[in-house]
Amino acid sequence: MMKCKKCGEKASVNMRQHRMALCREHFLEWIPEQTERFIKKYNMFTRDEKILVAVSGGKDSLSLWDILVRLGYQADGLYLGLGIDEGIHYSEESHRLTDEFARKNDLKLHVVNIEKEYGHSIPALSQMSHRGYGKPCSVCGLAKRHEMNRIARDLGYDVLATGHNLDDEAAVLFGNTLHWASDYLLRQGPVLPSSDGLARKVKPLCRFYEREMAAYAIMREIEYIYEECPFAAGATQVFYKEFLNQLETVRPGTKLTFYLRFLEARQSGALFIQRDAAHAHIRPCEKCGQPTSAPGLCSFCRMIEKMNVAVADSLPEDGDDQPYEE
Ligand code: AMP
Ligand code: FES
Ligand code: ZN
Ligand code: ZN
């Protein structure tokens, strides 16, 4: 029987990368303690600042909200309605669970529906802009980033927090490394400082494994959406995650070391020369004011504009489904 490192009782969670097992009670203490440690270590925010937690209805972001509130931080929620209603009514169900969590815990939740706000759902936008923007996930990512930034700024929050866990971060890092995407590698980390009117962005769960967050949510009896977004299947990120999990099985700690050594190497200046010049030509979008390197409109506003033109131009007999190429 695996024993809890703190009390010697039967352990519920074994964390091989830390060579540590904990019982339910101690695991539920350990997760917020560690989160607090990461918040301080990376200077994420203080108890005086107003935090907006982006909540998707999944285990990570709901747990993050739960942890921050337990730690005594001022954290409100933001749910973005993406209009993804294929199969299991993904958006509807994740909205319901987020709403329920907020109500149960008496927390403030802002809800913004992208289709209502801009007239087009994510699946519709992704079909139209396929050529320019690729799979629905990239349109969705663009829209989520834009809206999170906009709302955090408009509502006067100091910080925007997302529920990205170590599995997410290691998979993104792996992809960026495979492509030596230096601009992304320079920016990836637990904290993205505020700039040009954008709120600071933080990822307080970036050092927890996905399975730890699932264990936390279940032990805290948080009801979350189990299903992945229906578009996630086959995404490159999913493949990277599976691959990293295979490495992890053979060598526990691989994911954590990969991520932490990257952060250390970058901070020491061993990886890249910090290029401020990359920032030189950033200017505000003419429509929404968010920083962009493109002249005129930012990518999100350009996408919406293009969609509006496409809808205005379409004749009734053109109403057939657009072909969708992979
Ligand atoms: P994902 O991009 O789906 O891996 O989600 C990463 C993080 O983005 C989540 O942990 C949330 O913090 C945030 N997020 C994703 N989807 C939504 C949504 N619909 N509304 C608000 N936040 C979201
Ligand atoms: Fe955005 Fe799946 S959550 S495409
Ligand atoms: Zn214990
Ligand atoms: Zn814009």
Coordinates of C-alpha atoms and ligand atoms in Angstrom, one line a residue:
M1 CA 0.0 0.0 0.0
M2 CA 1.3 3.4 -1.0
K3 CA 1.4 5.7 2.1
C4 CA 0.9 9.5 2.4
K5 CA 4.2 11.2 2.9
K6 CA 2.7 13.6 5.4
C7 CA 0.5 11.3 7.7
G8 CA 1.3 7.7 6.7
E9 CA -2.3 7.0 5.9
K10 CA -3.3 5.3 2.7
A11 CA -2.3 7.5 -0.3
S12 CA -4.8 8.6 -2.9
V13 CA -2.5 10.3 -5.4
N14 CA 1.0 9.2 -6.4
M15 CA 3.2 11.8 -8.0
R16 CA 6.1 9.9 -9.4
Q17 CA 7.9 13.0 -10.7
H18 CA 8.1 14.3 -7.1
R19 CA 8.6 10.8 -5.6
M20 CA 5.7 11.6 -3.3
A21 CA 2.3 10.2 -2.6
L22 CA -0.5 11.9 -0.6
C23 CA -3.8 11.1 1.0
R24 CA -6.9 13.0 -0.1
E25 CA -6.8 15.4 2.8
H26 CA -3.1 16.3 2.3
F27 CA -3.4 16.4 -1.5
L28 CA -6.2 19.0 -1.1
E29 CA -3.9 21.1 1.1
W30 CA -0.8 20.6 -1.1
I31 CA -2.4 21.9 -4.4
P32 CA -3.3 25.3 -3.0
E33 CA 0.0 25.6 -1.1
Q34 CA 1.9 24.9 -4.2
T35 CA -0.2 27.3 -6.3
E36 CA 0.5 30.0 -3.7
R37 CA 4.2 29.2 -4.0
F38 CA 4.1 29.5 -7.8
I39 CA 2.1 32.8 -7.7
K40 CA 4.8 34.3 -5.5
K41 CA 7.8 32.7 -7.3
Y42 CA 6.7 34.1 -10.6
N43 CA 5.3 37.4 -9.2
M44 CA 1.9 36.7 -10.7
F45 CA -0.3 38.9 -8.6
T46 CA -1.0 40.1 -5.1
R47 CA -4.1 40.0 -2.9
D48 CA -4.8 43.7 -3.7
E49 CA -5.2 43.0 -7.4
K50 CA -8.3 42.1 -9.3
I51 CA -8.1 38.9 -11.1
L52 CA -10.2 37.7 -14.0
V53 CA -10.2 33.9 -14.3
A54 CA -11.1 32.6 -17.8
V55 CA -13.3 29.6 -17.1
S56 CA -14.2 27.1 -19.8
G57 CA -16.2 24.7 -17.6
G58 CA -13.3 22.2 -17.7
K59 CA -11.4 20.7 -14.7
D60 CA -8.4 23.0 -14.9
S61 CA -10.1 26.4 -15.0
L62 CA -12.8 25.6 -12.5
S63 CA -10.2 24.2 -10.1
L64 CA -8.1 27.3 -10.6
W65 CA -11.0 29.5 -9.7
D66 CA -11.7 27.3 -6.7
I67 CA -8.1 27.4 -5.5
L68 CA -7.7 31.2 -5.9
V69 CA -10.9 31.8 -3.9
R70 CA -9.8 29.3 -1.2
L71 CA -6.5 31.2 -1.0
G72 CA -8.3 34.5 -0.5
Y73 CA -7.7 36.2 -3.9
Q74 CA -10.2 38.5 -5.5
A75 CA -11.1 36.4 -8.5
D76 CA -14.1 36.8 -10.8
G77 CA -14.9 34.5 -13.7
L78 CA -15.3 35.0 -17.4
Y79 CA -17.0 32.5 -19.6
L80 CA -16.9 32.9 -23.4
G81 CA -19.7 31.3 -25.4
L82 CA -18.2 29.9 -28.5
G83 CA -21.3 28.5 -30.1
I84 CA -19.8 25.0 -30.5
D85 CA -22.9 22.9 -30.3
E86 CA -22.1 19.9 -32.4
G87 CA -22.5 16.5 -30.8
I88 CA -22.8 16.9 -27.1
H89 CA -23.8 20.6 -27.1
Y90 CA -20.3 21.4 -25.8
S91 CA -20.8 25.1 -25.3
E92 CA -24.2 24.8 -23.8
E93 CA -23.1 22.2 -21.3
S94 CA -19.8 23.9 -20.4
H95 CA -21.7 27.2 -19.8
R96 CA -24.2 25.4 -17.6
L97 CA -21.5 23.8 -15.4
T98 CA -19.6 27.1 -15.1
D99 CA -22.8 29.0 -14.1
E100 CA -23.6 26.3 -11.6
F101 CA -20.1 26.5 -10.0
A102 CA -20.4 30.3 -9.7
R103 CA -23.8 30.1 -8.2
K104 CA -22.9 27.4 -5.7
N105 CA -19.9 29.4 -4.5
D106 CA -21.5 32.8 -4.7
L107 CA -19.0 34.1 -7.2
K108 CA -19.2 36.7 -9.9
L109 CA -19.2 35.4 -13.5
H110 CA -19.2 37.5 -16.7
V111 CA -20.6 35.8 -19.7
V112 CA -19.8 36.9 -23.2
N113 CA -21.3 35.2 -26.2
I114 CA -19.1 35.6 -29.3
E115 CA -21.9 35.0 -31.7
K116 CA -24.1 37.6 -30.1
E117 CA -21.3 40.1 -29.9
Y118 CA -20.1 39.7 -33.5
G119 CA -22.9 38.0 -35.3
H120 CA -20.9 34.8 -36.1
S121 CA -20.2 31.6 -34.2
I122 CA -16.7 30.1 -34.1
P123 CA -17.6 27.2 -36.4
A124 CA -19.1 29.7 -38.9
L125 CA -16.0 31.9 -38.7
S126 CA -13.7 29.0 -39.1
Q127 CA -15.5 27.7 -42.2
M128 CA -15.3 31.1 -43.9
S129 CA -11.7 31.9 -43.0
H130 CA -10.4 28.4 -43.5
R131 CA -7.8 29.4 -46.1
G132 CA -6.5 32.3 -44.0
Y133 CA -6.6 30.8 -40.6
G134 CA -6.6 27.0 -40.8
K135 CA -8.5 24.6 -38.4
P136 CA -11.4 25.8 -36.2
C137 CA -9.0 25.6 -33.2
S138 CA -6.8 28.4 -34.5
V139 CA -9.8 30.7 -35.2
C140 CA -11.1 29.8 -31.8
G141 CA -7.8 30.5 -30.2
L142 CA -7.6 33.9 -31.9
A143 CA -11.1 34.8 -30.8
K144 CA -10.6 33.6 -27.2
R145 CA -7.3 35.6 -26.8
H146 CA -8.9 38.7 -28.3
E147 CA -12.0 38.6 -26.2
M148 CA -10.2 37.7 -23.0
N149 CA -7.8 40.7 -23.5
R150 CA -10.7 43.0 -24.4
I151 CA -12.9 42.1 -21.5
A152 CA -10.1 42.2 -18.9
R153 CA -9.2 45.7 -20.2
D154 CA -12.7 47.0 -20.5
L155 CA -13.7 45.8 -17.0
G156 CA -10.5 47.1 -15.4
Y157 CA -9.0 43.8 -14.2
D158 CA -5.3 43.8 -13.4
V159 CA -4.6 40.2 -14.3
L160 CA -6.1 37.6 -16.6
A161 CA -5.6 34.0 -15.3
T162 CA -6.1 30.8 -17.4
G163 CA -6.1 27.2 -16.4
H164 CA -3.3 25.9 -18.6
N165 CA -1.6 23.0 -16.9
L166 CA 1.8 21.4 -17.4
D167 CA 0.6 19.0 -20.0
D168 CA -0.7 22.0 -22.1
E169 CA 2.4 24.0 -21.6
A170 CA 4.8 21.1 -22.3
A171 CA 2.9 20.2 -25.5
V172 CA 3.0 23.8 -26.7
L173 CA 6.7 24.1 -25.8
F174 CA 7.3 20.8 -27.7
G175 CA 5.6 22.2 -30.8
N176 CA 7.4 25.5 -30.6
T177 CA 10.7 23.7 -30.2
L178 CA 10.1 21.4 -33.1
H179 CA 9.6 24.5 -35.2
W180 CA 12.2 26.6 -33.4
A181 CA 9.5 29.3 -33.3
S182 CA 11.7 31.7 -31.4
D183 CA 9.1 34.5 -31.1
Y184 CA 6.7 32.1 -29.4
L185 CA 9.5 30.6 -27.3
L186 CA 10.4 34.1 -26.1
R187 CA 6.9 34.7 -24.9
Q188 CA 5.9 31.3 -23.5
G189 CA 5.9 31.2 -19.7
P190 CA 3.9 31.4 -16.4
V191 CA 3.6 35.2 -16.8
L192 CA 3.2 37.5 -19.8
P193 CA 3.7 41.0 -18.5
S194 CA 1.1 43.7 -19.3
S195 CA 1.8 45.7 -22.4
D196 CA 0.2 48.3 -24.6
G197 CA -3.1 48.4 -22.6
L198 CA -3.3 44.6 -22.2
A199 CA -3.7 43.0 -18.8
R200 CA -1.0 40.8 -17.5
K201 CA -1.6 37.1 -18.3
V202 CA -0.8 34.3 -15.8
K203 CA -1.0 30.5 -15.7
P204 CA -0.9 29.6 -12.0
L205 CA -1.4 25.8 -12.7
C206 CA 1.5 25.5 -15.2
R207 CA 3.5 23.2 -13.0
F208 CA 0.7 20.7 -12.2
Y209 CA 0.2 17.6 -14.3
E210 CA -3.2 17.2 -15.9
R211 CA -4.0 14.1 -13.9
E212 CA -3.3 16.1 -10.7
M213 CA -5.9 18.7 -11.7
A214 CA -8.4 16.0 -12.5
A215 CA -7.8 14.4 -9.1
Y216 CA -8.2 17.8 -7.4
A217 CA -11.5 18.6 -9.3
I218 CA -12.9 15.2 -8.4
M219 CA -11.9 15.3 -4.7
R220 CA -13.3 18.8 -4.4
E221 CA -16.5 17.5 -6.1
I222 CA -16.4 20.1 -8.8
E223 CA -18.7 19.2 -11.6
Y224 CA -16.9 19.8 -14.9
I225 CA -17.3 18.9 -18.5
Y226 CA -15.5 15.6 -19.2
E227 CA -15.7 15.8 -22.9
E228 CA -13.1 17.5 -24.9
C229 CA -14.1 20.1 -27.5
P230 CA -15.4 18.1 -30.5
F231 CA -12.9 19.8 -32.7
A232 CA -9.9 18.8 -30.5
A233 CA -9.7 15.3 -31.9
G234 CA -6.8 14.9 -34.2
A235 CA -5.3 18.2 -33.3
T236 CA -1.5 18.3 -33.3
Q237 CA -1.4 19.3 -29.7
V238 CA -3.3 16.1 -28.7
F239 CA -0.7 14.1 -30.5
Y240 CA 2.2 15.9 -28.8
K241 CA 0.5 15.3 -25.4
E242 CA 0.2 11.5 -26.1
F243 CA 3.8 11.4 -27.2
L244 CA 5.0 13.3 -24.0
N245 CA 2.9 10.9 -21.9
Q246 CA 4.7 8.0 -23.4
L247 CA 8.1 9.5 -22.5
E248 CA 6.7 10.3 -19.0
T249 CA 5.7 6.6 -18.5
V250 CA 9.3 5.5 -19.1
R251 CA 10.9 8.4 -17.3
P252 CA 8.7 10.0 -14.7
G253 CA 9.3 13.8 -14.5
T254 CA 10.2 14.2 -18.2
K255 CA 7.4 16.8 -18.8
L256 CA 8.2 18.8 -15.7
T257 CA 12.0 18.8 -16.4
F258 CA 11.4 19.8 -20.1
Y259 CA 9.3 22.8 -19.0
L260 CA 11.3 24.0 -16.0
R261 CA 14.7 23.6 -17.7
F262 CA 13.4 25.7 -20.6
L263 CA 12.3 28.5 -18.2
E264 CA 15.6 28.4 -16.5
A265 CA 17.6 28.4 -19.7
R266 CA 15.6 31.3 -21.1
Q267 CA 15.9 33.3 -18.0
S268 CA 19.7 32.9 -17.9
G269 CA 19.9 34.2 -21.4
A270 CA 21.3 30.9 -22.7
L271 CA 18.6 30.4 -25.3
F272 CA 17.9 33.6 -27.1
I273 CA 19.0 37.1 -27.2
Q274 CA 16.0 39.1 -26.0
R275 CA 15.0 41.1 -29.0
D276 CA 13.2 44.3 -28.1
A277 CA 13.2 45.2 -31.8
A278 CA 10.4 42.6 -32.3
H279 CA 8.2 45.0 -30.4
A280 CA 9.2 48.1 -32.4
H281 CA 6.5 48.0 -35.0
I282 CA 3.5 47.0 -32.7
R283 CA 0.7 49.5 -33.0
P284 CA -2.9 49.6 -31.8
C285 CA -5.6 48.1 -34.1
E286 CA -7.7 50.8 -35.7
K287 CA -10.9 49.2 -34.6
C288 CA -10.4 47.6 -31.2
G289 CA -7.2 49.2 -30.0
Q290 CA -5.4 46.0 -29.2
P291 CA -1.7 45.8 -30.1
T292 CA -1.0 44.3 -33.5
S293 CA 2.0 44.1 -35.9
A294 CA -0.3 44.3 -38.9
P295 CA -1.1 47.7 -40.4
G296 CA -4.7 48.8 -39.8
L297 CA -6.8 46.1 -38.2
C298 CA -5.6 43.2 -35.9
S299 CA -6.1 39.6 -37.1
F300 CA -9.4 39.2 -35.2
C301 CA -11.0 42.4 -36.4
R302 CA -9.8 41.6 -40.0
M303 CA -11.5 38.2 -39.7
I304 CA -14.8 39.7 -38.5
E305 CA -14.7 42.3 -41.3
K306 CA -14.1 39.6 -43.9
M307 CA -17.0 37.6 -42.6
N308 CA -19.3 40.5 -42.6
V309 CA -18.4 41.2 -46.2
A310 CA -18.8 37.5 -47.2
V311 CA -22.3 37.4 -45.6
A312 CA -23.4 40.7 -47.3
D313 CA -22.1 39.4 -50.6
S314 CA -23.7 35.9 -50.5
L315 CA -26.7 35.3 -52.7
P316 CA -29.5 33.1 -51.6
E317 CA -28.5 30.2 -53.9
D318 CA -25.0 30.3 -52.4
G319 CA -26.4 29.0 -49.2
D320 CA -24.9 25.5 -49.6
D321 CA -22.4 24.3 -47.1
Q322 CA -18.9 25.6 -47.9
P323 CA -16.4 22.8 -48.6
Y324 CA -14.1 22.2 -45.7
E325 CA -10.6 21.1 -46.4
E326 CA -8.3 19.7 -43.7
Ligands
AMP1 P1 -7.9 25.5 -24.0 O1 -7.4 26.6 -25.0 O2 -9.2 25.0 -24.3 O3 -6.8 24.5 -23.8 O4 -8.1 26.3 -22.7 C1 -7.0 26.9 -22.0 C2 -7.6 27.9 -21.0 O5 -8.3 28.9 -21.7 C3 -8.6 27.3 -20.0 O6 -8.0 26.7 -18.9 C4 -9.4 28.5 -19.7 O7 -8.7 29.2 -18.7 C5 -9.4 29.3 -20.9 N1 -10.6 29.0 -21.7 C6 -10.8 28.1 -22.7 N2 -12.0 28.1 -23.2 C7 -12.7 29.1 -22.6 C8 -14.0 29.7 -22.6 N3 -14.9 29.2 -23.5 N4 -14.3 30.7 -21.8 C9 -13.4 31.2 -21.0 N5 -12.2 30.7 -20.9 C10 -11.8 29.7 -21.6
FES2 FE1 -12.1 26.1 -29.6 FE2 -12.4 23.6 -29.6 S1 -12.5 24.9 -27.9 S2 -12.1 24.9 -31.3
ZN3 ZN -2.0 12.4 4.6
ZN4 ZN -8.8 44.7 -33.5

